[in-house]
Tab-separated table of C-alpha atoms in Angstrom:
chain	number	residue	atom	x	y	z
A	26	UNK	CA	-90.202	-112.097	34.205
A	27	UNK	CA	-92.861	-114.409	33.283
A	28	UNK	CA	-95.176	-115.827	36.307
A	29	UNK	CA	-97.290	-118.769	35.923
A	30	UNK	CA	-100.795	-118.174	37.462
A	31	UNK	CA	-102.051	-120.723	39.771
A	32	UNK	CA	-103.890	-122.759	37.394
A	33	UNK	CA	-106.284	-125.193	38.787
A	34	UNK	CA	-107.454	-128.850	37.017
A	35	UNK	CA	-111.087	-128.325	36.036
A	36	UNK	CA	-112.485	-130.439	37.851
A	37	UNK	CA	-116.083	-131.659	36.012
A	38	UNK	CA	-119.005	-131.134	38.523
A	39	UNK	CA	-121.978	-131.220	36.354
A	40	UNK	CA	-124.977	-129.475	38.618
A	41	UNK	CA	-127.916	-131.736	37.144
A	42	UNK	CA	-128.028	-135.293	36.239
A	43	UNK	CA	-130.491	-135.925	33.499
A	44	UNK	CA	-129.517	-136.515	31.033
A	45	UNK	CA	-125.880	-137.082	31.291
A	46	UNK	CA	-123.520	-134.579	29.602
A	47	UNK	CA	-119.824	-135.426	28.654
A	48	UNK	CA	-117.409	-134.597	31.615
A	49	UNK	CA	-115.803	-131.728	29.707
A	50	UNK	CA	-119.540	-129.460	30.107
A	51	UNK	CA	-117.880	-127.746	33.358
A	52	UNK	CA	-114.937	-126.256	31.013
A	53	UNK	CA	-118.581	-124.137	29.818
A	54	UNK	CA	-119.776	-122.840	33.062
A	55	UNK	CA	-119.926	-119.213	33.293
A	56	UNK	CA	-121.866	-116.820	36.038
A	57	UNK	CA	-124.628	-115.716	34.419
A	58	UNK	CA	-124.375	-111.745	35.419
A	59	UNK	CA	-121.713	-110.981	32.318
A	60	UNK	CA	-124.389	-112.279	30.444
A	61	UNK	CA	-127.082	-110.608	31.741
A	62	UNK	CA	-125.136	-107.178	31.538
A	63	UNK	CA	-124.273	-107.652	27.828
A	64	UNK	CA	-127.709	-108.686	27.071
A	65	UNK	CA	-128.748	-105.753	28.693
A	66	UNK	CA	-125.982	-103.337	26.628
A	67	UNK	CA	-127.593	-105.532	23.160
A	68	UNK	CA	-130.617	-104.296	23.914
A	69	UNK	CA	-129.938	-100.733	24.900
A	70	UNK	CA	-128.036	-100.774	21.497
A	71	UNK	CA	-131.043	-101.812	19.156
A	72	UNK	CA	-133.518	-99.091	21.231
A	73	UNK	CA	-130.968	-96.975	20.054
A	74	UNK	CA	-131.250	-97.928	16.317
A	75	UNK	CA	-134.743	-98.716	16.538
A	76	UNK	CA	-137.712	-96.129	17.201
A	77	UNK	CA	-140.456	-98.664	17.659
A	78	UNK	CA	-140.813	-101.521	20.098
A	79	UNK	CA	-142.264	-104.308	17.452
A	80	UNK	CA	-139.140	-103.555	15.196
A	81	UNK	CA	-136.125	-103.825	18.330
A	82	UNK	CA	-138.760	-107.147	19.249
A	83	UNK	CA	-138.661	-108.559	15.819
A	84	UNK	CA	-135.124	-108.125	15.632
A	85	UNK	CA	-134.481	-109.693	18.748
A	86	UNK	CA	-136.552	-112.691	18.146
A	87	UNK	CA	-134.592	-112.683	14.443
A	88	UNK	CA	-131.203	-112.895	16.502
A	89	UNK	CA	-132.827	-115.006	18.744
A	90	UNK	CA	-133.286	-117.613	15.680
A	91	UNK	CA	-129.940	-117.382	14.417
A	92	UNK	CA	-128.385	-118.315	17.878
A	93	UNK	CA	-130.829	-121.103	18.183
A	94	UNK	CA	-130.240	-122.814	14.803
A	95	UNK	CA	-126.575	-122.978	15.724
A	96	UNK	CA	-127.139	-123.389	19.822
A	97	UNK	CA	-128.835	-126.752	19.005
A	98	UNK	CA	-126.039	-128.542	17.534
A	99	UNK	CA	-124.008	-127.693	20.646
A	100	UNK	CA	-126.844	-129.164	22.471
A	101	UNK	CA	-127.005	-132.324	21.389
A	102	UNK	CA	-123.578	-132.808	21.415
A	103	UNK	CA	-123.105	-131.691	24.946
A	104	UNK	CA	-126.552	-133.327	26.123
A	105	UNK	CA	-127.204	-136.822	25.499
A	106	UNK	CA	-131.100	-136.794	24.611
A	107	UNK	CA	-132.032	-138.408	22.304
A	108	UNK	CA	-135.101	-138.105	19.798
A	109	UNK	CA	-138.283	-137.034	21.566
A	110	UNK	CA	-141.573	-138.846	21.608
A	111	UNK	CA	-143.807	-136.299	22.362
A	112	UNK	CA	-144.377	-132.356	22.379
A	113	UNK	CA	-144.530	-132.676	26.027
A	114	UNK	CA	-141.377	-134.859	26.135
A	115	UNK	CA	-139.527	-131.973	23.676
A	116	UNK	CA	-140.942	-129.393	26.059
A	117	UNK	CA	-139.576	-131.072	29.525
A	118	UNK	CA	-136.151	-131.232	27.770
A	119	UNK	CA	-136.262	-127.444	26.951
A	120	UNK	CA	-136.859	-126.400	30.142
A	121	UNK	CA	-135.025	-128.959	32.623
A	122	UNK	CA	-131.786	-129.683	30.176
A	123	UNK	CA	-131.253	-126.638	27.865
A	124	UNK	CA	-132.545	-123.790	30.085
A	125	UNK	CA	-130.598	-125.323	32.826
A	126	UNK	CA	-127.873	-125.815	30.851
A	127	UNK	CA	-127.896	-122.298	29.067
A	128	UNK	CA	-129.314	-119.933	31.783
A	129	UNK	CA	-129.209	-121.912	35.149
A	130	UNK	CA	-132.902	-122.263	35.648
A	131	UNK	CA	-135.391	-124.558	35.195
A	132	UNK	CA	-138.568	-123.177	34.513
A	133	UNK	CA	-142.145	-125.112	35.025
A	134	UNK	CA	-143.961	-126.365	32.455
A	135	UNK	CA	-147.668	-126.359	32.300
A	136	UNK	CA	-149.966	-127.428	29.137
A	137	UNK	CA	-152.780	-125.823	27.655
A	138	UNK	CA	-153.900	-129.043	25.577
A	139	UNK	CA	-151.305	-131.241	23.394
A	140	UNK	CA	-149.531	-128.825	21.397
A	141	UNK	CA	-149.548	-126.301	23.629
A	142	UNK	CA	-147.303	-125.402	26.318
A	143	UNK	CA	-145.656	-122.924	28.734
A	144	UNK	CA	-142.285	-122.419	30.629
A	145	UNK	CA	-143.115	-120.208	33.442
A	146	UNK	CA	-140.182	-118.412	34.886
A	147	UNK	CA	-140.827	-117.363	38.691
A	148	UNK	CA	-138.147	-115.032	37.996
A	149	UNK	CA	-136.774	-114.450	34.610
A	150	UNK	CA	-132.692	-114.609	35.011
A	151	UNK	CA	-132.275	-112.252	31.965
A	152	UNK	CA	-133.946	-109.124	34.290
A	153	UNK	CA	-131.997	-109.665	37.371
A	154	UNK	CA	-130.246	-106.297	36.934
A	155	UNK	CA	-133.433	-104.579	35.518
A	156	UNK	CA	-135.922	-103.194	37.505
A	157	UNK	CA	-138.160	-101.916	34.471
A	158	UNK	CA	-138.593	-101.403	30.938
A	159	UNK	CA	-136.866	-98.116	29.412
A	160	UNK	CA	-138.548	-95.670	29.623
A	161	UNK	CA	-140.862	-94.645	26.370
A	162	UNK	CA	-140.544	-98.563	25.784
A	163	UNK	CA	-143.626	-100.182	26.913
A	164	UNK	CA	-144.079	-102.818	24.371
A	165	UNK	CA	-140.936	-103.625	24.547
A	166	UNK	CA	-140.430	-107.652	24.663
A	167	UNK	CA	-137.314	-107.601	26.516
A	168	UNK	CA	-136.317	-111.184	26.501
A	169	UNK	CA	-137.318	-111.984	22.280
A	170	UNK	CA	-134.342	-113.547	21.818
A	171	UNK	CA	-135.543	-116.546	23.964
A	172	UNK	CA	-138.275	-116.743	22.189
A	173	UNK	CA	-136.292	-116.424	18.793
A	174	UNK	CA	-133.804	-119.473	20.122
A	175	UNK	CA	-136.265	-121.515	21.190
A	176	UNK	CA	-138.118	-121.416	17.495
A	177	UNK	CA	-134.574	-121.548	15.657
A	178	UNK	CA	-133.715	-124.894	17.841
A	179	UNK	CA	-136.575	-126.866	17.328
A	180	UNK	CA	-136.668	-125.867	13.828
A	181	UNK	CA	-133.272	-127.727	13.177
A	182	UNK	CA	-134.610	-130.537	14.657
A	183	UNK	CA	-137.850	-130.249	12.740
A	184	UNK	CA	-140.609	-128.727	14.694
A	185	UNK	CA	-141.914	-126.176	13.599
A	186	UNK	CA	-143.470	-123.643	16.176
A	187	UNK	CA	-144.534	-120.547	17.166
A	188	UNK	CA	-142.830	-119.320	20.948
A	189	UNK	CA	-143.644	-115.768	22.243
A	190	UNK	CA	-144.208	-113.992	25.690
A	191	UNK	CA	-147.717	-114.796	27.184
A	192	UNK	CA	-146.852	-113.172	30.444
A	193	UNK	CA	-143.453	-110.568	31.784
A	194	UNK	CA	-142.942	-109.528	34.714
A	195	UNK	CA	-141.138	-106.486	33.433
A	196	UNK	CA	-145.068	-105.659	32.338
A	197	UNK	CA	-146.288	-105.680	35.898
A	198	UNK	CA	-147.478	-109.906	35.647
A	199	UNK	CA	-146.277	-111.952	38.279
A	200	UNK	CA	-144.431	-114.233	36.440
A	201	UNK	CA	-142.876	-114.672	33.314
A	202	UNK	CA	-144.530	-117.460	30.827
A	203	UNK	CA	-143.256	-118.422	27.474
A	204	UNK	CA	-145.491	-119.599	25.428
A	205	UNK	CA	-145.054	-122.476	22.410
A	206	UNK	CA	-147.390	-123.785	20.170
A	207	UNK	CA	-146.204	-126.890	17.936
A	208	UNK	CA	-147.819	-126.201	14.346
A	209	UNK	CA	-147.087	-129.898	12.817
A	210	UNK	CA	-146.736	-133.326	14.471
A	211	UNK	CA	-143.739	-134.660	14.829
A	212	UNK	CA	-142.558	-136.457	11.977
A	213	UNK	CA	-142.071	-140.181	12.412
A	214	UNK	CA	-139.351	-141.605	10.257
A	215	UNK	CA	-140.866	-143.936	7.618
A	216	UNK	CA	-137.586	-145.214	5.801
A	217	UNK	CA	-135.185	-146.455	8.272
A	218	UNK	CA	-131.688	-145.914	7.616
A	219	UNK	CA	-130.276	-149.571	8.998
A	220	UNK	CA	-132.784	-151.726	7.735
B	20	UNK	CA	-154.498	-129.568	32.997
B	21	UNK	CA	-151.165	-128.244	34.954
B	22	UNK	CA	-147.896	-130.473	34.687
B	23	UNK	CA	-145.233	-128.940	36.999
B	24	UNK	CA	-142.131	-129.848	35.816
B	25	UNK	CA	-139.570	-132.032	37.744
B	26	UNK	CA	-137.663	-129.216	39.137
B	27	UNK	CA	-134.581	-130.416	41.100
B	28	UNK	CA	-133.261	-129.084	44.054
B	29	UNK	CA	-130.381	-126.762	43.472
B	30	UNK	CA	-127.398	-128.301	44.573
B	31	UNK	CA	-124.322	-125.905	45.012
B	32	UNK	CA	-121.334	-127.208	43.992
B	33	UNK	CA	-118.830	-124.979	43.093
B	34	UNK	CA	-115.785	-125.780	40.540
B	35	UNK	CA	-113.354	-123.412	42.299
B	36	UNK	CA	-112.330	-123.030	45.693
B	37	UNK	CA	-110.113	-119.965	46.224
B	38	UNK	CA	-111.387	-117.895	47.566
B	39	UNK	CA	-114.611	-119.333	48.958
B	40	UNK	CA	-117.635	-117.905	47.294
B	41	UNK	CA	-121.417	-118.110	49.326
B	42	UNK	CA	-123.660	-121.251	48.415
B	43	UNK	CA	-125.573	-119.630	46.100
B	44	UNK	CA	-123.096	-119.462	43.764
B	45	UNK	CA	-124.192	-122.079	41.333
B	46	UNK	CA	-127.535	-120.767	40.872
B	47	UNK	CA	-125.586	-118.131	38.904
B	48	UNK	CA	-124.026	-120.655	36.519
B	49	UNK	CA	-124.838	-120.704	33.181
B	50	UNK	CA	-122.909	-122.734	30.185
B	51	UNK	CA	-121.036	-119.578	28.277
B	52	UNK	CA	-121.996	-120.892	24.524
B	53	UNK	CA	-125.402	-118.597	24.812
B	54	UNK	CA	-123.265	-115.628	26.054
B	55	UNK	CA	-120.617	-116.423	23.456
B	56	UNK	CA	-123.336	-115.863	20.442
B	57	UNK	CA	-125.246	-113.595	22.234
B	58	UNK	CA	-122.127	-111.375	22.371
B	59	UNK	CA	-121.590	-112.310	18.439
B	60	UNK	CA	-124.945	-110.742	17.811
B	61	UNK	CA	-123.959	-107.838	19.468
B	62	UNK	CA	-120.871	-107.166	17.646
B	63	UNK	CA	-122.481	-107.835	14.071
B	64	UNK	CA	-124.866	-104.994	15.307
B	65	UNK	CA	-122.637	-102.658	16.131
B	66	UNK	CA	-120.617	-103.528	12.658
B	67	UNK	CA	-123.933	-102.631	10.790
B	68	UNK	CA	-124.040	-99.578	12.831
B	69	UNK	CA	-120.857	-98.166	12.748
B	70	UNK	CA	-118.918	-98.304	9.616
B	71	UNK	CA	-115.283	-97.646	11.313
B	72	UNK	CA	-113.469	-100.210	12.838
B	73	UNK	CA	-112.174	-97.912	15.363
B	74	UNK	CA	-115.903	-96.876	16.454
B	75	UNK	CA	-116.947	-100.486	17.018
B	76	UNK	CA	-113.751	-100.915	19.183
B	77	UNK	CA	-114.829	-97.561	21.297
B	78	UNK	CA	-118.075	-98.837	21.570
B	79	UNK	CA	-117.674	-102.121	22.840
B	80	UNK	CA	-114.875	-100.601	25.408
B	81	UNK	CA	-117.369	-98.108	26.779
B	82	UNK	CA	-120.228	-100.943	26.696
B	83	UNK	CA	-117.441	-103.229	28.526
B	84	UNK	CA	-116.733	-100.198	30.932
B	85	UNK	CA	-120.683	-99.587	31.681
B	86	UNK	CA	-120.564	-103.367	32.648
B	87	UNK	CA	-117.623	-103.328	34.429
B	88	UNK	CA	-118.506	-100.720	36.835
B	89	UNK	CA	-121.695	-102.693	37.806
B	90	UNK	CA	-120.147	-106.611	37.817
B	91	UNK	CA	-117.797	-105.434	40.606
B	92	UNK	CA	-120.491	-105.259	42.704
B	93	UNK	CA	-121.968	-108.815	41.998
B	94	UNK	CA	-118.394	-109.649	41.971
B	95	UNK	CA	-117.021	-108.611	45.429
B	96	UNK	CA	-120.562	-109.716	47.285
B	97	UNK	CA	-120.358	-113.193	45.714
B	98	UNK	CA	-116.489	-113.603	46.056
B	99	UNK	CA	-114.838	-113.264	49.486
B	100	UNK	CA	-111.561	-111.391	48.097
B	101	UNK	CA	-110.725	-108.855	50.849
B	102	UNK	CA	-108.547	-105.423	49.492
B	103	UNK	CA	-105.705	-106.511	47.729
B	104	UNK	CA	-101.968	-104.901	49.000
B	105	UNK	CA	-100.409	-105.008	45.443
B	106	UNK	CA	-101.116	-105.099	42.161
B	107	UNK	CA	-99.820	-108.578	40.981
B	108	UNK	CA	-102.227	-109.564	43.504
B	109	UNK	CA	-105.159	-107.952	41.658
B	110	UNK	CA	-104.243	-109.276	38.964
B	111	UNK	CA	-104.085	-112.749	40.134
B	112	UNK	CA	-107.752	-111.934	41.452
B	113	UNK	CA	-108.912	-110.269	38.046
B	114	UNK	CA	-107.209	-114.151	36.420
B	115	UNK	CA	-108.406	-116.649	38.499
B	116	UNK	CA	-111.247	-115.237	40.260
B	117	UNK	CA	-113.066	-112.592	37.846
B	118	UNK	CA	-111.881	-114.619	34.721
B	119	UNK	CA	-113.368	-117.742	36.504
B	120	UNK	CA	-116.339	-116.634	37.801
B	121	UNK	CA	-117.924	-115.024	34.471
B	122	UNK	CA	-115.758	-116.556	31.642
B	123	UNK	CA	-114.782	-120.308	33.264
B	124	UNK	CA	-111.669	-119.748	31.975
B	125	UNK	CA	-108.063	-119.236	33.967
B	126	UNK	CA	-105.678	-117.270	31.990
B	127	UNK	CA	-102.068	-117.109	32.711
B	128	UNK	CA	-100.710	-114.015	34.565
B	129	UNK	CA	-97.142	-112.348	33.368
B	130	UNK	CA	-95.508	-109.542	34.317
B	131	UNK	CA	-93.282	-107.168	32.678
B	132	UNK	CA	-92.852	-104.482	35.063
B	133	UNK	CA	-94.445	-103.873	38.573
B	134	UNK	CA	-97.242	-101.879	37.289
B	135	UNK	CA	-97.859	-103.825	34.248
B	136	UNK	CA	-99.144	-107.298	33.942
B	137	UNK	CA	-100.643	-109.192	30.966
B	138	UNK	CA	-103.032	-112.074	30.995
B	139	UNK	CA	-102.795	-115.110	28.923
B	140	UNK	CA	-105.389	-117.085	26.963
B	141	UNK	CA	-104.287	-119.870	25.270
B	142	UNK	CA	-108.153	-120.191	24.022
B	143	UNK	CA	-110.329	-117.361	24.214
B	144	UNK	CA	-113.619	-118.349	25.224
B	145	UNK	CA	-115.524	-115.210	23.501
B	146	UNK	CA	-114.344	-116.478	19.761
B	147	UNK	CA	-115.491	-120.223	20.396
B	148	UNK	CA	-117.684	-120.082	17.223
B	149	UNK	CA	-115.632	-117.868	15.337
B	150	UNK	CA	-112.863	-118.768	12.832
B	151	UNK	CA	-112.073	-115.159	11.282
B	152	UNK	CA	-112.592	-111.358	11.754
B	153	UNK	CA	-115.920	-110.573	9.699
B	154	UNK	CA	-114.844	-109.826	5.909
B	155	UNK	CA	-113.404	-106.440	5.987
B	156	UNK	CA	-113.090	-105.815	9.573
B	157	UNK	CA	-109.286	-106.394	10.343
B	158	UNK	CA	-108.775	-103.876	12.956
B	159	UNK	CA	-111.796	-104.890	14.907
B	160	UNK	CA	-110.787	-105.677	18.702
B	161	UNK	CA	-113.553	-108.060	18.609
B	162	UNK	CA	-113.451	-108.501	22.539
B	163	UNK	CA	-112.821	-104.494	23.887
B	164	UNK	CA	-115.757	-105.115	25.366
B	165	UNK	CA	-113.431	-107.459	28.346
B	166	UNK	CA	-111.199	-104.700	28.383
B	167	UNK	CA	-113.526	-102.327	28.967
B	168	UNK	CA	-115.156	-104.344	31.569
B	169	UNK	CA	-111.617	-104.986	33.577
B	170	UNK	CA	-111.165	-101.231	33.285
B	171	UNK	CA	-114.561	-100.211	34.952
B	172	UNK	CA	-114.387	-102.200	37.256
B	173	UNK	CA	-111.023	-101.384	38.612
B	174	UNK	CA	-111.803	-97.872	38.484
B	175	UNK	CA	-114.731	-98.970	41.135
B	176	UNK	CA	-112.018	-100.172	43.028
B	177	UNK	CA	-109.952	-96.842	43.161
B	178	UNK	CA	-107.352	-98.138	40.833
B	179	UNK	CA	-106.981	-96.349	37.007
B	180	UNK	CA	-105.963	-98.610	34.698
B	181	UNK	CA	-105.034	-99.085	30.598
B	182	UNK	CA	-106.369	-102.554	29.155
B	183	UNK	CA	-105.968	-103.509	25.685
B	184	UNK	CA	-105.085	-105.996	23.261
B	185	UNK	CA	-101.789	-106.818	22.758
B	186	UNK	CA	-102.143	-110.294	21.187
B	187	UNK	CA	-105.282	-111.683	19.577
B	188	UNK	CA	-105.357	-115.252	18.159
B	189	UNK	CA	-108.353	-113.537	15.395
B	190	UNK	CA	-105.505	-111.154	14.092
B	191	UNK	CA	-103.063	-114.506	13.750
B	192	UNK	CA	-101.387	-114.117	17.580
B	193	UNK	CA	-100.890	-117.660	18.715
B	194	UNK	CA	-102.686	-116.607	21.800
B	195	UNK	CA	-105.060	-113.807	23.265
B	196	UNK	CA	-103.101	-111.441	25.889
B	197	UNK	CA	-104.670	-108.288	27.668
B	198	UNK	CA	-102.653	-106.151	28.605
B	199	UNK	CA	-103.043	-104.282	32.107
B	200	UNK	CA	-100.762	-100.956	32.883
B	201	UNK	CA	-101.619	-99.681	35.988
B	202	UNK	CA	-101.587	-95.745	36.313
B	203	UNK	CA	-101.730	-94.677	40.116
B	204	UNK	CA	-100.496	-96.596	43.570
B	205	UNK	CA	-103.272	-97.997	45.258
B	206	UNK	CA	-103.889	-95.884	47.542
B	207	UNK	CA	-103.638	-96.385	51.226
B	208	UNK	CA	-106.702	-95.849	53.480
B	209	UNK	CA	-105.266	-93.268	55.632
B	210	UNK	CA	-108.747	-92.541	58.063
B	211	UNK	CA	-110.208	-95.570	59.098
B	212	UNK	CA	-113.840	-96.083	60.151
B	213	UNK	CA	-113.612	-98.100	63.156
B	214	UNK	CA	-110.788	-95.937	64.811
């Protein structure tokens, strides 16, 4: 006896508008909590393997990279931006196109000086089921693996940058900030390809 | 100098509509590829842990049950689905609510008996990036960690269940199916509360 389930079009409702993403992005959409659990049980796993906080960080922000070298194709092809101007530009897209995209938030960006910038998270999605850090685990950098992606993304597209936790609120600050510094300019293409 | 971003209001539009879920809803919604290598990350770690296939399976179904017994929670105060009277309608649920809510996928309910039902993937979301089983790995149930996840979560719900692979496209199946047996009759409420 074989019963078809109710299967429903998907119907494309894309929740931001800029930039435009191909119709088929709702086919992604996921609630976030499965995520945030399994995030949760990856990190629980590597306290387990790992005595000290700097080495479960470093490997986090390690995993982190690997996601984001292969996260950023998907980006681009989903996301229609298109080659950024400026640090601040790149930054802006990070936070209101692939954070939205990827986590469902948008944090705010702020700027030290030019190649300097922060996302600040009023409340970090990846901690919603989290009131603390483990116990024993106080330099723990829960959420490396942003940090990691972020680097590992704008590394395929050139950019070369350093990205770590200025501020967590699982460490008692109010909010949590993400911090990246750009180490080289952008590099502006000197032989064009259709000349 | 402070730049706040251009945060956008959050608009909740929601790409399913049965059963109604609250407004909120969208805030939740994430695009699944960052899960999908998250949860890649987290399998290569426990294959560098654990040396037997078997163990990694375990693992991931006890990691998936830990989960499970906490998403119901989420689940049934973000979905309106009231007690169900049978269990082809929890199933249903489990397809086209659960399976919608945290994977954006609809799989296909069948039946072979009243107590146990199997759902359908024609494309399982949680391999997207994946082509093969890692070298050396061929009896890893690379996605226990759903099963284990459908399992706790039932249990929450008073109902004992087996879920396991039966068909999995990375072992050459032409689709995914999880199997569902359930063990004991719902039971009946037989004191109510508001007598």
């Amino acid at each position: 006896m074989s019963r078809p389930a109710n299967r429903r079009p998907e119907n494309p409702k894309i929740d931001w508008h800029l930039p435009t993403v191909s119709s088929s992005a709702s086919a992604h959409h996921m609630s976030r909590e499965l995520f945030v659990l399994t995030y949760g049980a990856l990190v629980a796993q590597l306290c387990k393997d790992y005595e000290k906080d700097e080495d479960v960080n470093k490997y986090l922000d390690s995993m982190g990279y690997n996601i984001g070298i292969r996260l950023v194709e998907d980006f681009l092809a989903r996301s229609s931006v298109k080659k950024c101007r400026s640090y601040s530009e790149t930054t802006d897209i990070i936070a209101q196109v692939a954070f939205k995209m990827y986590l469902g938030v948008v944090p705010t960006v702020t700027c030290s000086n030019s190649t300097r910038f922060s996302l600040i998270l009023d409340k970090n999605p990846l901690v919603d089921f989290l009131e603390e850090l483990p116990a024993g685990r106080s330099s723990l950098c829960y959420c490396s693996l942003l940090c990691g992606a972020i680097r590992g993304a704008l590394e395929m597209i050139h950019l070369a940058a350093e990205v770590t936790f200025i501020q967590d609120t699982l460490k008692g600050d109010d909010v949590t900030e993400i911090g990246i510094a750009f180490l080289k300019k952008i590099e502006t293409r000197k032989h064009k390809r259709n000349k």
